[in-house]
Amino acid sequence: ACLRDERDRALVAFAYDTMCRSAEIVAFDVNDISTGTDGSGVARIQRSKTGQEGEGSFAYLSPLPVKLWDFWLRVISITSGAIFRKVIGLRGIGGCLKAPAVADRLRRIAQWIGLPPDSWQATSAHSTRVGGAQDLSALGIELPGIMQAGRWKDSRQVIRYTEHLQPARGAMARAAKTQGRTRVCRR
């Protein structure tokens, strides 16, 4: 695989697990990641939209993004500085990616995996945040847990991202299940 592919694999996995905004993704430094004995990791987000004072926050990384990150760093032979860097030509490594490049990479990947044009054209830098919130909601994670994972201070955006999933998990759906009203009656 080419360098760009290796970087993009790590970038997508990081973006999904951390639910970071594009500016946060490109700001990751090698020293911001710590790994555990089980292969997982923790990413320190130095500064974010909701943490402008620079107090930082932390996000979980499953073993896959940690493995992809480690491989990417070994391939480009870096031990410090920005993780997500420009790839120049086939083998050249440039400076830190800029935030708009994240949306571009996600769109290109969405196109490459065969999503229909309307889907890949609608892919944005927030697509991994939206998808992460929707996946957590579908797994039954409650709103406070989703907000903590994505570092949202206000629930409105999370509710908007997950609103189409909520009816099936809502009070009436739970009541129907408890009351035995979920079976289809055949005539």
PDB file of C-alpha atoms in Angstrom:
ATOM      1  CA  ALA A   1       0.000   0.000   0.000  1.00  0.00           C
ATOM      2  CA  CYS A   2       1.127   3.549  -0.573  1.00  0.00           C
ATOM      3  CA  LEU A   3       2.000   5.992   2.187  1.00  0.00           C
ATOM      4  CA  ARG A   4      -1.178   7.985   1.644  1.00  0.00           C
ATOM      5  CA  ASP A   5      -3.281   4.849   2.214  1.00  0.00           C
ATOM      6  CA  GLU A   6      -1.439   4.019   5.433  1.00  0.00           C
ATOM      7  CA  ARG A   7      -1.929   7.549   6.741  1.00  0.00           C
ATOM      8  CA  ASP A   8      -5.584   7.578   5.768  1.00  0.00           C
ATOM      9  CA  ARG A   9      -6.287   4.248   7.489  1.00  0.00           C
ATOM     10  CA  ALA A  10      -4.858   5.625  10.727  1.00  0.00           C
ATOM     11  CA  LEU A  11      -6.641   8.971  10.252  1.00  0.00           C
ATOM     12  CA  VAL A  12     -10.088   7.404   9.768  1.00  0.00           C
ATOM     13  CA  ALA A  13      -9.645   5.037  12.725  1.00  0.00           C
ATOM     14  CA  PHE A  14      -8.466   7.911  14.950  1.00  0.00           C
ATOM     15  CA  ALA A  15     -11.278  10.194  13.816  1.00  0.00           C
ATOM     16  CA  TYR A  16     -13.924   7.553  14.515  1.00  0.00           C
ATOM     17  CA  ASP A  17     -12.663   6.369  17.917  1.00  0.00           C
ATOM     18  CA  THR A  18     -11.901   9.843  19.247  1.00  0.00           C
ATOM     19  CA  MET A  19     -14.893  11.533  17.583  1.00  0.00           C
ATOM     20  CA  CYS A  20     -12.571  14.474  17.057  1.00  0.00           C
ATOM     21  CA  ARG A  21     -13.178  17.488  14.897  1.00  0.00           C
ATOM     22  CA  SER A  22     -10.843  17.905  11.916  1.00  0.00           C
ATOM     23  CA  ALA A  23      -8.741  20.600  13.622  1.00  0.00           C
ATOM     24  CA  GLU A  24      -8.269  18.283  16.604  1.00  0.00           C
ATOM     25  CA  ILE A  25      -7.254  15.341  14.388  1.00  0.00           C
ATOM     26  CA  VAL A  26      -4.541  17.249  12.548  1.00  0.00           C
ATOM     27  CA  ALA A  27      -3.249  18.690  15.835  1.00  0.00           C
ATOM     28  CA  PHE A  28      -2.366  15.282  17.293  1.00  0.00           C
ATOM     29  CA  ASP A  29       1.301  14.999  18.163  1.00  0.00           C
ATOM     30  CA  VAL A  30       3.158  11.727  18.730  1.00  0.00           C
ATOM     31  CA  ASN A  31       3.436  12.594  22.441  1.00  0.00           C
ATOM     32  CA  ASP A  32      -0.356  12.967  22.729  1.00  0.00           C
ATOM     33  CA  ILE A  33      -0.891   9.215  22.488  1.00  0.00           C
ATOM     34  CA  SER A  34      -0.269   6.734  25.262  1.00  0.00           C
ATOM     35  CA  THR A  35      -0.800   3.017  24.910  1.00  0.00           C
ATOM     36  CA  GLY A  36      -1.927   0.400  27.371  1.00  0.00           C
ATOM     37  CA  THR A  37      -0.805  -3.166  27.849  1.00  0.00           C
ATOM     38  CA  ASP A  38      -3.993  -4.448  26.174  1.00  0.00           C
ATOM     39  CA  GLY A  39      -3.206  -2.649  22.894  1.00  0.00           C
ATOM     40  CA  SER A  40      -5.671   0.174  23.438  1.00  0.00           C
ATOM     41  CA  GLY A  41      -4.659   3.770  23.967  1.00  0.00           C
ATOM     42  CA  VAL A  42      -5.616   7.221  25.128  1.00  0.00           C
ATOM     43  CA  ALA A  43      -5.362  10.329  22.978  1.00  0.00           C
ATOM     44  CA  ARG A  44      -4.842  13.675  24.687  1.00  0.00           C
ATOM     45  CA  ILE A  45      -6.701  16.415  22.863  1.00  0.00           C
ATOM     46  CA  GLN A  46      -4.701  19.539  23.640  1.00  0.00           C
ATOM     47  CA  ARG A  47      -7.246  22.142  22.573  1.00  0.00           C
ATOM     48  CA  SER A  48     -10.734  21.802  21.198  1.00  0.00           C
ATOM     49  CA  LYS A  49     -13.754  23.834  20.141  1.00  0.00           C
ATOM     50  CA  THR A  50     -15.370  23.216  23.526  1.00  0.00           C
ATOM     51  CA  GLY A  51     -12.119  23.537  25.490  1.00  0.00           C
ATOM     52  CA  GLN A  52     -10.583  26.778  24.228  1.00  0.00           C
ATOM     53  CA  GLU A  53      -8.620  27.391  27.422  1.00  0.00           C
ATOM     54  CA  GLY A  54      -6.320  24.514  26.547  1.00  0.00           C
ATOM     55  CA  GLU A  55      -7.132  22.366  29.576  1.00  0.00           C
ATOM     56  CA  GLY A  56      -7.271  19.389  27.245  1.00  0.00           C
ATOM     57  CA  SER A  57      -9.371  16.273  27.311  1.00  0.00           C
ATOM     58  CA  PHE A  58      -8.879  12.595  26.623  1.00  0.00           C
ATOM     59  CA  ALA A  59     -10.373  10.080  24.211  1.00  0.00           C
ATOM     60  CA  TYR A  60     -10.215   6.293  24.106  1.00  0.00           C
ATOM     61  CA  LEU A  61      -8.488   4.501  21.235  1.00  0.00           C
ATOM     62  CA  SER A  62      -9.290   0.855  20.562  1.00  0.00           C
ATOM     63  CA  PRO A  63      -6.414  -1.421  19.540  1.00  0.00           C
ATOM     64  CA  LEU A  64      -7.033  -0.967  15.794  1.00  0.00           C
ATOM     65  CA  PRO A  65      -6.225   2.761  15.550  1.00  0.00           C
ATOM     66  CA  VAL A  66      -3.278   2.261  17.912  1.00  0.00           C
ATOM     67  CA  LYS A  67      -1.913  -0.469  15.628  1.00  0.00           C
ATOM     68  CA  LEU A  68      -2.502   1.664  12.502  1.00  0.00           C
ATOM     69  CA  TRP A  69      -0.891   4.709  14.168  1.00  0.00           C
ATOM     70  CA  ASP A  70       2.133   2.701  15.224  1.00  0.00           C
ATOM     71  CA  PHE A  71       2.545   1.244  11.735  1.00  0.00           C
ATOM     72  CA  TRP A  72       2.171   4.690  10.104  1.00  0.00           C
ATOM     73  CA  LEU A  73       4.843   6.187  12.360  1.00  0.00           C
ATOM     74  CA  ARG A  74       7.226   3.310  11.677  1.00  0.00           C
ATOM     75  CA  VAL A  75       6.682   3.568   7.908  1.00  0.00           C
ATOM     76  CA  ILE A  76       7.488   7.297   7.884  1.00  0.00           C
ATOM     77  CA  SER A  77      10.213   6.976  10.542  1.00  0.00           C
ATOM     78  CA  ILE A  78       9.109   9.691  12.933  1.00  0.00           C
ATOM     79  CA  THR A  79       9.241   9.724  16.712  1.00  0.00           C
ATOM     80  CA  SER A  80       8.042  13.266  17.422  1.00  0.00           C
ATOM     81  CA  GLY A  81       5.868  15.998  16.003  1.00  0.00           C
ATOM     82  CA  ALA A  82       2.616  15.871  14.082  1.00  0.00           C
ATOM     83  CA  ILE A  83       1.153  12.435  13.462  1.00  0.00           C
ATOM     84  CA  PHE A  84      -0.916  13.209  10.389  1.00  0.00           C
ATOM     85  CA  ARG A  85       1.355  14.704   7.762  1.00  0.00           C
ATOM     86  CA  LYS A  86       1.138  15.476   4.085  1.00  0.00           C
ATOM     87  CA  VAL A  87       2.327  12.827   1.688  1.00  0.00           C
ATOM     88  CA  ILE A  88       4.253  14.281  -1.238  1.00  0.00           C
ATOM     89  CA  GLY A  89       4.501  12.081  -4.297  1.00  0.00           C
ATOM     90  CA  LEU A  90       5.042   8.415  -3.529  1.00  0.00           C
ATOM     91  CA  ARG A  91       7.538   8.589  -0.677  1.00  0.00           C
ATOM     92  CA  GLY A  92       7.839  12.179   0.516  1.00  0.00           C
ATOM     93  CA  ILE A  93       6.556  13.361   3.878  1.00  0.00           C
ATOM     94  CA  GLY A  94       5.652  17.003   4.399  1.00  0.00           C
ATOM     95  CA  GLY A  95       4.347  19.057   7.252  1.00  0.00           C
ATOM     96  CA  CYS A  96       1.182  18.655   9.269  1.00  0.00           C
ATOM     97  CA  LEU A  97      -2.070  18.124   7.380  1.00  0.00           C
ATOM     98  CA  LYS A  98      -4.459  21.070   7.514  1.00  0.00           C
ATOM     99  CA  ALA A  99      -8.002  20.650   8.839  1.00  0.00           C
ATOM    100  CA  PRO A 100      -9.733  20.901   5.404  1.00  0.00           C
ATOM    101  CA  ALA A 101      -7.680  17.904   4.221  1.00  0.00           C
ATOM    102  CA  VAL A 102      -9.565  15.652   6.676  1.00  0.00           C
ATOM    103  CA  ALA A 103     -12.888  16.166   4.883  1.00  0.00           C
ATOM    104  CA  ASP A 104     -11.157  15.677   1.539  1.00  0.00           C
ATOM    105  CA  ARG A 105      -9.615  12.387   2.680  1.00  0.00           C
ATOM    106  CA  LEU A 106     -12.932  11.125   4.106  1.00  0.00           C
ATOM    107  CA  ARG A 107     -14.738  12.016   0.860  1.00  0.00           C
ATOM    108  CA  ARG A 108     -12.119  10.235  -1.238  1.00  0.00           C
ATOM    109  CA  ILE A 109     -12.335   7.148   0.954  1.00  0.00           C
ATOM    110  CA  ALA A 110     -16.147   7.172   0.800  1.00  0.00           C
ATOM    111  CA  GLN A 111     -15.938   7.349  -2.982  1.00  0.00           C
ATOM    112  CA  TRP A 112     -13.270   4.632  -3.106  1.00  0.00           C
ATOM    113  CA  ILE A 113     -15.347   2.173  -1.040  1.00  0.00           C
ATOM    114  CA  GLY A 114     -18.212   2.620  -3.468  1.00  0.00           C
ATOM    115  CA  LEU A 115     -20.710   4.816  -1.668  1.00  0.00           C
ATOM    116  CA  PRO A 116     -23.226   6.387  -4.045  1.00  0.00           C
ATOM    117  CA  PRO A 117     -22.268   9.892  -5.250  1.00  0.00           C
ATOM    118  CA  ASP A 118     -24.846  11.649  -3.061  1.00  0.00           C
ATOM    119  CA  SER A 119     -23.374   9.928   0.016  1.00  0.00           C
ATOM    120  CA  TRP A 120     -19.694  10.544  -0.644  1.00  0.00           C
ATOM    121  CA  GLN A 121     -20.374  14.105  -1.759  1.00  0.00           C
ATOM    122  CA  ALA A 122     -22.181  14.724   1.554  1.00  0.00           C
ATOM    123  CA  THR A 123     -19.270  13.303   3.568  1.00  0.00           C
ATOM    124  CA  SER A 124     -17.730  15.991   5.741  1.00  0.00           C
ATOM    125  CA  ALA A 125     -15.117  16.365   8.439  1.00  0.00           C
ATOM    126  CA  HIS A 126     -17.922  15.750  10.957  1.00  0.00           C
ATOM    127  CA  SER A 127     -18.992  12.461   9.388  1.00  0.00           C
ATOM    128  CA  THR A 128     -16.986  10.398  11.874  1.00  0.00           C
ATOM    129  CA  ARG A 129     -18.494  12.387  14.776  1.00  0.00           C
ATOM    130  CA  VAL A 130     -22.006  11.869  13.420  1.00  0.00           C
ATOM    131  CA  GLY A 131     -21.368   8.191  12.691  1.00  0.00           C
ATOM    132  CA  GLY A 132     -19.771   7.643  16.082  1.00  0.00           C
ATOM    133  CA  ALA A 133     -22.722   9.245  17.871  1.00  0.00           C
ATOM    134  CA  GLN A 134     -25.184   7.191  15.822  1.00  0.00           C
ATOM    135  CA  ASP A 135     -23.292   3.957  16.455  1.00  0.00           C
ATOM    136  CA  LEU A 136     -23.131   4.606  20.202  1.00  0.00           C
ATOM    137  CA  SER A 137     -26.854   5.399  20.257  1.00  0.00           C
ATOM    138  CA  ALA A 138     -27.671   2.239  18.286  1.00  0.00           C
ATOM    139  CA  LEU A 139     -25.678   0.249  20.865  1.00  0.00           C
ATOM    140  CA  GLY A 140     -27.889   1.635  23.631  1.00  0.00           C
ATOM    141  CA  ILE A 141     -25.361   4.091  25.062  1.00  0.00           C
ATOM    142  CA  GLU A 142     -27.287   6.835  26.804  1.00  0.00           C
ATOM    143  CA  LEU A 143     -26.975  10.524  25.914  1.00  0.00           C
ATOM    144  CA  PRO A 144     -24.501  11.436  28.727  1.00  0.00           C
ATOM    145  CA  GLY A 145     -22.104   8.694  27.591  1.00  0.00           C
ATOM    146  CA  ILE A 146     -22.289   9.842  23.967  1.00  0.00           C
ATOM    147  CA  MET A 147     -21.751  13.456  25.012  1.00  0.00           C
ATOM    148  CA  GLN A 148     -18.700  12.466  27.069  1.00  0.00           C
ATOM    149  CA  ALA A 149     -17.207  10.417  24.216  1.00  0.00           C
ATOM    150  CA  GLY A 150     -17.598  13.293  21.760  1.00  0.00           C
ATOM    151  CA  ARG A 151     -16.901  16.028  24.307  1.00  0.00           C
ATOM    152  CA  TRP A 152     -20.198  17.823  23.644  1.00  0.00           C
ATOM    153  CA  LYS A 153     -21.252  20.323  26.297  1.00  0.00           C
ATOM    154  CA  ASP A 154     -24.739  20.736  24.831  1.00  0.00           C
ATOM    155  CA  SER A 155     -27.013  17.810  23.987  1.00  0.00           C
ATOM    156  CA  ARG A 156     -28.796  19.466  21.049  1.00  0.00           C
ATOM    157  CA  GLN A 157     -26.266  18.401  18.408  1.00  0.00           C
ATOM    158  CA  VAL A 158     -26.099  14.815  19.640  1.00  0.00           C
ATOM    159  CA  ILE A 159     -29.891  14.617  19.657  1.00  0.00           C
ATOM    160  CA  ARG A 160     -29.974  15.960  16.099  1.00  0.00           C
ATOM    161  CA  TYR A 161     -27.367  13.400  14.970  1.00  0.00           C
ATOM    162  CA  THR A 162     -29.264  10.493  16.537  1.00  0.00           C
ATOM    163  CA  GLU A 163     -32.912  11.576  16.213  1.00  0.00           C
ATOM    164  CA  HIS A 164     -33.808   8.980  13.577  1.00  0.00           C
ATOM    165  CA  LEU A 165     -32.588   6.204  15.914  1.00  0.00           C
ATOM    166  CA  GLN A 166     -34.419   7.402  19.019  1.00  0.00           C
ATOM    167  CA  PRO A 167     -38.013   6.289  18.269  1.00  0.00           C
ATOM    168  CA  ALA A 168     -37.023   2.606  18.292  1.00  0.00           C
ATOM    169  CA  ARG A 169     -35.347   3.097  21.683  1.00  0.00           C
ATOM    170  CA  GLY A 170     -37.864   5.512  23.155  1.00  0.00           C
ATOM    171  CA  ALA A 171     -40.453   5.136  25.860  1.00  0.00           C
ATOM    172  CA  MET A 172     -43.243   3.855  23.596  1.00  0.00           C
ATOM    173  CA  ALA A 173     -40.959   1.250  21.969  1.00  0.00           C
ATOM    174  CA  ARG A 174     -39.910  -0.003  25.412  1.00  0.00           C
ATOM    175  CA  ALA A 175     -43.543  -0.045  26.577  1.00  0.00           C
ATOM    176  CA  ALA A 176     -44.596  -2.049  23.503  1.00  0.00           C
ATOM    177  CA  LYS A 177     -41.859  -4.590  24.180  1.00  0.00           C
ATOM    178  CA  THR A 178     -42.731  -4.864  27.888  1.00  0.00           C
ATOM    179  CA  GLN A 179     -46.443  -5.204  27.099  1.00  0.00           C
ATOM    180  CA  GLY A 180     -45.823  -7.826  24.426  1.00  0.00           C
ATOM    181  CA  ARG A 181     -47.092  -5.619  21.608  1.00  0.00           C
ATOM    182  CA  THR A 182     -44.097  -6.198  19.322  1.00  0.00           C
ATOM    183  CA  ARG A 183     -45.313  -9.450  17.783  1.00  0.00           C
ATOM    184  CA  VAL A 184     -47.027  -9.288  14.436  1.00  0.00           C
ATOM    185  CA  CYS A 185     -50.520 -10.695  14.511  1.00  0.00           C
ATOM    186  CA  ARG A 186     -51.364 -12.834  11.517  1.00  0.00           C
ATOM    187  CA  ARG A 187     -54.926 -13.156  10.301  1.00  0.00           C
TER     188      ARG A 187
END
